[in-house]
Tab-separated table of C-alpha atoms and ligand atoms in Angstrom:
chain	number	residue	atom	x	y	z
A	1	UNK	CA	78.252	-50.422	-14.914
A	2	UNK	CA	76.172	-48.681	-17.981
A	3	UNK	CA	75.707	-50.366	-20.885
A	4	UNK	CA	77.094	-49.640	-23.961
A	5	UNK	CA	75.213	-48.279	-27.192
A	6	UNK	CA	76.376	-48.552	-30.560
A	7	UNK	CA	74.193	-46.624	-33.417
A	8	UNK	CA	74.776	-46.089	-36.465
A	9	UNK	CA	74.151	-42.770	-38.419
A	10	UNK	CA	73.823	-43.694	-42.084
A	11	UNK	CA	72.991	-39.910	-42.590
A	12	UNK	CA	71.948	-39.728	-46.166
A	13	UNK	CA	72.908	-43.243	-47.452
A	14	UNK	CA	71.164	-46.103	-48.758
A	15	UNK	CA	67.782	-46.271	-50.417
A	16	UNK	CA	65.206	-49.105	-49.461
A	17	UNK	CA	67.511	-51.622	-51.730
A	18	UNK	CA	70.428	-50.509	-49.976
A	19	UNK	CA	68.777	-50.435	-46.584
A	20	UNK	CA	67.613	-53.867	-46.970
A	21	UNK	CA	70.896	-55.570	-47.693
A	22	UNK	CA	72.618	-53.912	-44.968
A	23	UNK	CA	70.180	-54.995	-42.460
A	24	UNK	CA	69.610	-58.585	-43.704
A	25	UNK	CA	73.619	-58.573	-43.237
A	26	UNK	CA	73.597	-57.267	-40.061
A	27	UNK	CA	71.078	-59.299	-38.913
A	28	UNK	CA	73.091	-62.934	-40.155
A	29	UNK	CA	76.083	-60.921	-38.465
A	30	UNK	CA	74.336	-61.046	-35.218
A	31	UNK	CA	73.320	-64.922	-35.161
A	32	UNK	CA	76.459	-65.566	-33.254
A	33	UNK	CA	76.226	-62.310	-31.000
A	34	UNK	CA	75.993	-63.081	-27.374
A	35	UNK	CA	74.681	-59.596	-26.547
A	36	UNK	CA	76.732	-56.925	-24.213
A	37	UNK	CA	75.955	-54.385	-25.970
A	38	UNK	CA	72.749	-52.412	-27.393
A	39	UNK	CA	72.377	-51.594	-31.006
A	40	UNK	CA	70.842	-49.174	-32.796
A	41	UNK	CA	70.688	-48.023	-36.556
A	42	UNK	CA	69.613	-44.657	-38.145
A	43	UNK	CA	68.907	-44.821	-41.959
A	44	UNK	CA	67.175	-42.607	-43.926
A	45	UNK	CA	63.425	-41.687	-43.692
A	46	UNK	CA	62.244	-43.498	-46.467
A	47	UNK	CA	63.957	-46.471	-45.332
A	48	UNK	CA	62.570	-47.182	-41.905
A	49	UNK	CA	59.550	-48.962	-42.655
A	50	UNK	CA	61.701	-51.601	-44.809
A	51	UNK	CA	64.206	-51.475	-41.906
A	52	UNK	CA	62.115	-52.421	-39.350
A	53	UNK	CA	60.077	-54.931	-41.829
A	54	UNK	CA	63.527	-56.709	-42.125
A	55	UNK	CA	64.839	-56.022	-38.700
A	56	UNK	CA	61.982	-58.598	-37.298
A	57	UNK	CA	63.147	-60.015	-34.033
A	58	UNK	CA	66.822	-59.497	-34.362
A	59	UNK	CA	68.157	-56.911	-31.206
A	60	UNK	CA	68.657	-53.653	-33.240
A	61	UNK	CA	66.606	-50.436	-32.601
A	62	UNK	CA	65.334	-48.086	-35.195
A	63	UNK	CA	66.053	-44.617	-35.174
A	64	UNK	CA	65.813	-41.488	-37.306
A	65	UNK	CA	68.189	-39.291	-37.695
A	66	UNK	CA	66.222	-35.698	-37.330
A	67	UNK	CA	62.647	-34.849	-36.719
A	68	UNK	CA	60.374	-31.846	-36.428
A	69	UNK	CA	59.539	-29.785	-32.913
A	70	UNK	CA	55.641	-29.600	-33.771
A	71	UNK	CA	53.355	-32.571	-33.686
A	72	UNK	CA	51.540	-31.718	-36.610
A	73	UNK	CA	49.914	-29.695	-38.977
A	74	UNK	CA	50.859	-27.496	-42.251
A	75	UNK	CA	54.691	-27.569	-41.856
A	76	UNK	CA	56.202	-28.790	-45.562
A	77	UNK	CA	58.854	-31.171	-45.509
A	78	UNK	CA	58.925	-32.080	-41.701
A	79	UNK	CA	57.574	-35.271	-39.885
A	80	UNK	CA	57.014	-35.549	-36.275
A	81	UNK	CA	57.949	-37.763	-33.086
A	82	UNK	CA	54.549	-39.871	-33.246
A	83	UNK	CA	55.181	-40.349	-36.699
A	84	UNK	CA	58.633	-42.153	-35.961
A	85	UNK	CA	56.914	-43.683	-32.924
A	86	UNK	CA	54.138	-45.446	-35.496
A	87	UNK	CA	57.264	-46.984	-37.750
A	88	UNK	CA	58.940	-48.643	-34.961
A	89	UNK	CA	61.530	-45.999	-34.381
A	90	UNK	CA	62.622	-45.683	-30.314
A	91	UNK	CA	65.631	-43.451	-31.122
A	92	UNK	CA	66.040	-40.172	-32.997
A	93	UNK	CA	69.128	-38.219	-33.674
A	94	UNK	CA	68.892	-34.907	-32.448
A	95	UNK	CA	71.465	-31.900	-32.970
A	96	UNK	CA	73.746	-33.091	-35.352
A	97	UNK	CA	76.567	-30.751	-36.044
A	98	UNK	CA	75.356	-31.274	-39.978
A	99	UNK	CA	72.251	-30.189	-38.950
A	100	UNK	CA	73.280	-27.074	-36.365
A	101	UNK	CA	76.060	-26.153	-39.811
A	102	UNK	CA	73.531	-26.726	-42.688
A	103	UNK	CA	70.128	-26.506	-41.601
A	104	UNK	CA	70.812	-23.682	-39.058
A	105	UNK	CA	69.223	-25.686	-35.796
A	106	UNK	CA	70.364	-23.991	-32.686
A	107	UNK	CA	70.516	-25.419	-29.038
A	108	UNK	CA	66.930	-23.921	-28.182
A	109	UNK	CA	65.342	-25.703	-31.486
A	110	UNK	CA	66.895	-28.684	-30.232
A	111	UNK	CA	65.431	-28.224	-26.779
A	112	UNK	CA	62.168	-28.059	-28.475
A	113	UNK	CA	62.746	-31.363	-30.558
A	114	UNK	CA	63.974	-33.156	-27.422
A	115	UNK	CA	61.063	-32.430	-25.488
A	116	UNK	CA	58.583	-33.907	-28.153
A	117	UNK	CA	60.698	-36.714	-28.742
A	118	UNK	CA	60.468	-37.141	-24.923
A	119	UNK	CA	56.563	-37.231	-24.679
A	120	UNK	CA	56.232	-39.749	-27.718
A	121	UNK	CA	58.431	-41.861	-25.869
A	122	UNK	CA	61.478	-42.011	-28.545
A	123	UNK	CA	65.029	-42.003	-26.750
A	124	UNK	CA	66.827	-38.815	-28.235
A	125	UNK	CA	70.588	-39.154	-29.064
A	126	UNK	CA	71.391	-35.013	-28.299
A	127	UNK	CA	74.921	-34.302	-30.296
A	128	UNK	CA	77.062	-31.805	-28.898
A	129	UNK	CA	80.889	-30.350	-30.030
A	130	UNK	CA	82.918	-28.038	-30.612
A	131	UNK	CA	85.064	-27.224	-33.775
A	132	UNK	CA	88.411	-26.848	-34.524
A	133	UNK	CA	88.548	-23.545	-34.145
A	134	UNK	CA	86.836	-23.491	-30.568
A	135	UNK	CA	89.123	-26.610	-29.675
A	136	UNK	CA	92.442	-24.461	-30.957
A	137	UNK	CA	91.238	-21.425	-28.817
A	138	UNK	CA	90.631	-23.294	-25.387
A	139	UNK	CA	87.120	-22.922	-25.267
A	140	UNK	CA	86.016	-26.442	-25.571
A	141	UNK	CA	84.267	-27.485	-21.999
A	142	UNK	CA	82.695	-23.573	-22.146
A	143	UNK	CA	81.087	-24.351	-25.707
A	144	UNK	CA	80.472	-27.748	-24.309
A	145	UNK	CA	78.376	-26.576	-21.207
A	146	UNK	CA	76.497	-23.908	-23.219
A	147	UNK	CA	75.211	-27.213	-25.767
A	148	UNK	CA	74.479	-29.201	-22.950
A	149	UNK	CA	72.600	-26.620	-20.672
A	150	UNK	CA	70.956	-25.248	-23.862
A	151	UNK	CA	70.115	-28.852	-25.150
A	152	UNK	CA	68.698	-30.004	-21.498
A	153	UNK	CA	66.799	-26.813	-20.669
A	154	UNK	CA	63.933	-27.276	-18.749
A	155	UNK	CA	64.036	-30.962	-18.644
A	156	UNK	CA	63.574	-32.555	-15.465
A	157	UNK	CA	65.771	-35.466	-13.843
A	158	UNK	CA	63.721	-38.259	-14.851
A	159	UNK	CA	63.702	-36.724	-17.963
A	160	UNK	CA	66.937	-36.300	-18.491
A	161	UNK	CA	67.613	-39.936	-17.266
A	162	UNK	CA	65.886	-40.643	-20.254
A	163	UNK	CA	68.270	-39.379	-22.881
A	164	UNK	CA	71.558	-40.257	-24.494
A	165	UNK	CA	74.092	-37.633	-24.984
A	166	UNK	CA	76.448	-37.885	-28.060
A	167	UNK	CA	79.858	-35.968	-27.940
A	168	UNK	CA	80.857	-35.105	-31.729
A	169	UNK	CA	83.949	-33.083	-32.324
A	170	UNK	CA	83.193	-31.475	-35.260
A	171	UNK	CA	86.146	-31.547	-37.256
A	172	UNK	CA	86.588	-35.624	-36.265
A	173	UNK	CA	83.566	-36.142	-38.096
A	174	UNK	CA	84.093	-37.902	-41.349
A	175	UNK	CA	87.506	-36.707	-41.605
A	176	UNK	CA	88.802	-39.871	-40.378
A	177	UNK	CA	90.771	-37.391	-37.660
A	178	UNK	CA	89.085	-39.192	-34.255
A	179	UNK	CA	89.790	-37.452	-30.635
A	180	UNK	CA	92.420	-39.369	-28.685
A	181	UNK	CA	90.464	-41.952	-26.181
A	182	UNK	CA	92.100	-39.087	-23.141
A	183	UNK	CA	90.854	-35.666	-25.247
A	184	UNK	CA	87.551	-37.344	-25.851
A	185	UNK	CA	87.186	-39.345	-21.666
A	186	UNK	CA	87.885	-35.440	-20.494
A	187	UNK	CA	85.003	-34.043	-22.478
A	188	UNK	CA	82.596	-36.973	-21.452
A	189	UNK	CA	83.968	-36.768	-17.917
A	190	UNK	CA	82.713	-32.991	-18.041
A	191	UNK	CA	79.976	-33.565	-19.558
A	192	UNK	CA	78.540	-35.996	-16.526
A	193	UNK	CA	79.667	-33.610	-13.952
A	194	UNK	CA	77.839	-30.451	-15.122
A	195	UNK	CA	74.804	-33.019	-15.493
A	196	UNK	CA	75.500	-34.118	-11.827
A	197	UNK	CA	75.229	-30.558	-11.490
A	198	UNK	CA	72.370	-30.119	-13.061
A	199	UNK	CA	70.792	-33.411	-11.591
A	200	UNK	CA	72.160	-35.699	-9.395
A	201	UNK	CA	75.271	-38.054	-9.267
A	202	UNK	CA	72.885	-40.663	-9.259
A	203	UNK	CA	71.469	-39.616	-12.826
A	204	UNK	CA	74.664	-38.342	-14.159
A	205	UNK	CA	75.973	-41.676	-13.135
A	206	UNK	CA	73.629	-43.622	-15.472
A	207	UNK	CA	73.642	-41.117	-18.289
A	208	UNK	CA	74.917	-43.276	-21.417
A	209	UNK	CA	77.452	-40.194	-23.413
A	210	UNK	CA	78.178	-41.484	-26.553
A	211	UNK	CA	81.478	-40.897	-28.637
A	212	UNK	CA	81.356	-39.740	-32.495
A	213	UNK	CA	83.995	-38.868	-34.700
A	214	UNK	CA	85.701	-41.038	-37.194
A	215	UNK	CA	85.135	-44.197	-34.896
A	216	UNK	CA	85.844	-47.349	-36.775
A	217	UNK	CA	87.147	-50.767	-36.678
A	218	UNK	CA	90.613	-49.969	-35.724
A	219	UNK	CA	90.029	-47.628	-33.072
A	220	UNK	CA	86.993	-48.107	-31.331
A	221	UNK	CA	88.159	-50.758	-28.758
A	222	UNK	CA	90.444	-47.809	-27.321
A	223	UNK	CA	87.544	-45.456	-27.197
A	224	UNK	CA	85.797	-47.457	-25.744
A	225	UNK	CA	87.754	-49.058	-22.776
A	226	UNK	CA	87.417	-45.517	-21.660
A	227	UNK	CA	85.235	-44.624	-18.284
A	228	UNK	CA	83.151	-42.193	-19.420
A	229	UNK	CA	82.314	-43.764	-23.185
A	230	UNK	CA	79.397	-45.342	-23.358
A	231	UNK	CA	79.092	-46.440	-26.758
A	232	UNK	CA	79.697	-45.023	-30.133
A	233	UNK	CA	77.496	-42.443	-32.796
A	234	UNK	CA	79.313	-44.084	-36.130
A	235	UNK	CA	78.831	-42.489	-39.446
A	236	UNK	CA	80.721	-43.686	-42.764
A	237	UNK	CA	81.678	-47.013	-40.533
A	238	UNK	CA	78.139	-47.988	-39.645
A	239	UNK	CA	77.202	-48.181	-43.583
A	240	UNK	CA	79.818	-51.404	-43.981
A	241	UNK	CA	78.047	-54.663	-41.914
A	242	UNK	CA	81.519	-55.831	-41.098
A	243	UNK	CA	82.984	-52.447	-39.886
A	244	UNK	CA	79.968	-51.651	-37.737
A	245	UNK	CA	79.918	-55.412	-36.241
A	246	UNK	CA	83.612	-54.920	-35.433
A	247	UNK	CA	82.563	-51.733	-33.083
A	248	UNK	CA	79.767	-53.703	-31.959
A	249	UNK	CA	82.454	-56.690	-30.658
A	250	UNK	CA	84.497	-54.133	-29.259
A	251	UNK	CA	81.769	-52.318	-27.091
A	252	UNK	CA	80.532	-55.599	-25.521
A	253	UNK	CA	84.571	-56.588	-25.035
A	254	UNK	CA	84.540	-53.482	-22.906
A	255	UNK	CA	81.830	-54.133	-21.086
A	256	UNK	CA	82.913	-57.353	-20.301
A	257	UNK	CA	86.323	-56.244	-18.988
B	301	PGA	P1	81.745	-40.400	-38.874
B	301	PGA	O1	80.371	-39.644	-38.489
B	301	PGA	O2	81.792	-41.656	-38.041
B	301	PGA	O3	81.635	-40.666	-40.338
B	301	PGA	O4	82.862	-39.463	-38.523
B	301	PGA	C1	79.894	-39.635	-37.167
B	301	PGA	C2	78.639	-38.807	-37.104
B	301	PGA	O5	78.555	-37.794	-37.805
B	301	PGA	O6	77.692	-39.146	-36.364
């Protein structure tokens, strides 16, 4: 059975006031946690230090939500894997549809960022979805192959075994529109076989694909009693302690059944 991973994407929320009082809740949340599931929150860059300062021995991981594709030098602005490896972080957000829609980052510059978040160690959480529009005009698993190919190029199968894969319908995120548990189990279910494809059932098998997309309290227990979910990439829910413990009950529930 694969575990189950619930992370939060507080995208840009919370300063290192706010940051602190979340975590400090979460972590007298989790007292009475038996476990069952992994957990893993993404604030802000300015925020990490604090949050792993108050994060102490509770089980969360740290994670960023972004990160540059060189290791260093004169590039303005950006900060690098070994840089988020130094603060504590073990996860970073790759690909975010905000970040392919805003900031212009395309499957091959995501590739790139992978890669070095690969060799400093950090686990990258690759996004991948389609919009409304592709959804509407069939083309869903076709976009959804070119992301994941594009995304995985040139990785190898212990590499790949090595990442988590996060499938975000664009237009259920923040629009508190999620996928039904069935559309979103068929795109995770394709996603594994066209990594079986380009692995090995074995890897594809352990491959954690997370769900993101207007999960929250109500709905995640469905989502997740799914095969093929692994766990959960929550936005405006992970930025409420008792929302984002709900989903965090409801992925270990699942694991447990
Ligand atoms: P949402 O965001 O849960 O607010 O829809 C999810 C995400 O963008 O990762």
């Amino acid at each position: 059975m694969r575990k189950k991973i619930i992370a939060g994407n507080w995208k840009m929320n919370k300063d290192i006031h706010g940051t602190a009082t979340l975590i400090q809740e979460l972590r007298d949340r989790l007292k009475d946690f038996r476990g069952g599931a992994e957990i893993v929150v993404c604030p802000p860059f300015p925020s990490l230090v604090v949050a792993k300062t108050i994060i102490g021995d509770a089980p969360i991981r740290l994670g960023a939500q972004n990160m540059s594709h060189q290791d260093d030098g004169a590039y303005t602005g950006e900060v690098s894997a070994s840089m988020l490896a130094a603060v504590g972080c073990t996860c970073v957000i790759l690909g975010h549809s905000e970040r392919r829609q805003y900031f212009k980052e395309t499957n091959e510059l995501v590739n790139a960022k992978v890669k070095k978040a690969l060799a400093a160690g950090l686990t990258p959480i690759i996004c991948v979805g389609e919009t409304l529009e592709e959804r509407e005009s069939g083309v869903t698993d076709a976009i959804i192959t070119t992301q994941v190919r594009g995304v995985l190029h040139e990785l190898s199968s212990g590499e790949i075994e090595k990442v988590i894969l996060a499938y975000e319908p664009v237009w259920a995120i923040g629009t508190g529109k999620n996928a039904t548990p069935e559309q979103a189990n068929d795109v995770h279910r394709h996603i594994r076989k066209l990594v079986s494809q380009m692995t090995s059932w074995n890897v594809a098998e352990k491959l954690v694909i997370q769900y993101g997309g207007s999960m929250n309290a109500q709905n995640a227990a469905v989502l997740l009693a799914q095969p093929d979910i692994d766990g959960g990439l929550i936005g405006g829910a992970s930025l409420k302690s008792d929302a984002f413990m709900t989903i965090i009950q409801a992925a270990a529930e699942a694991v447990s059944q």
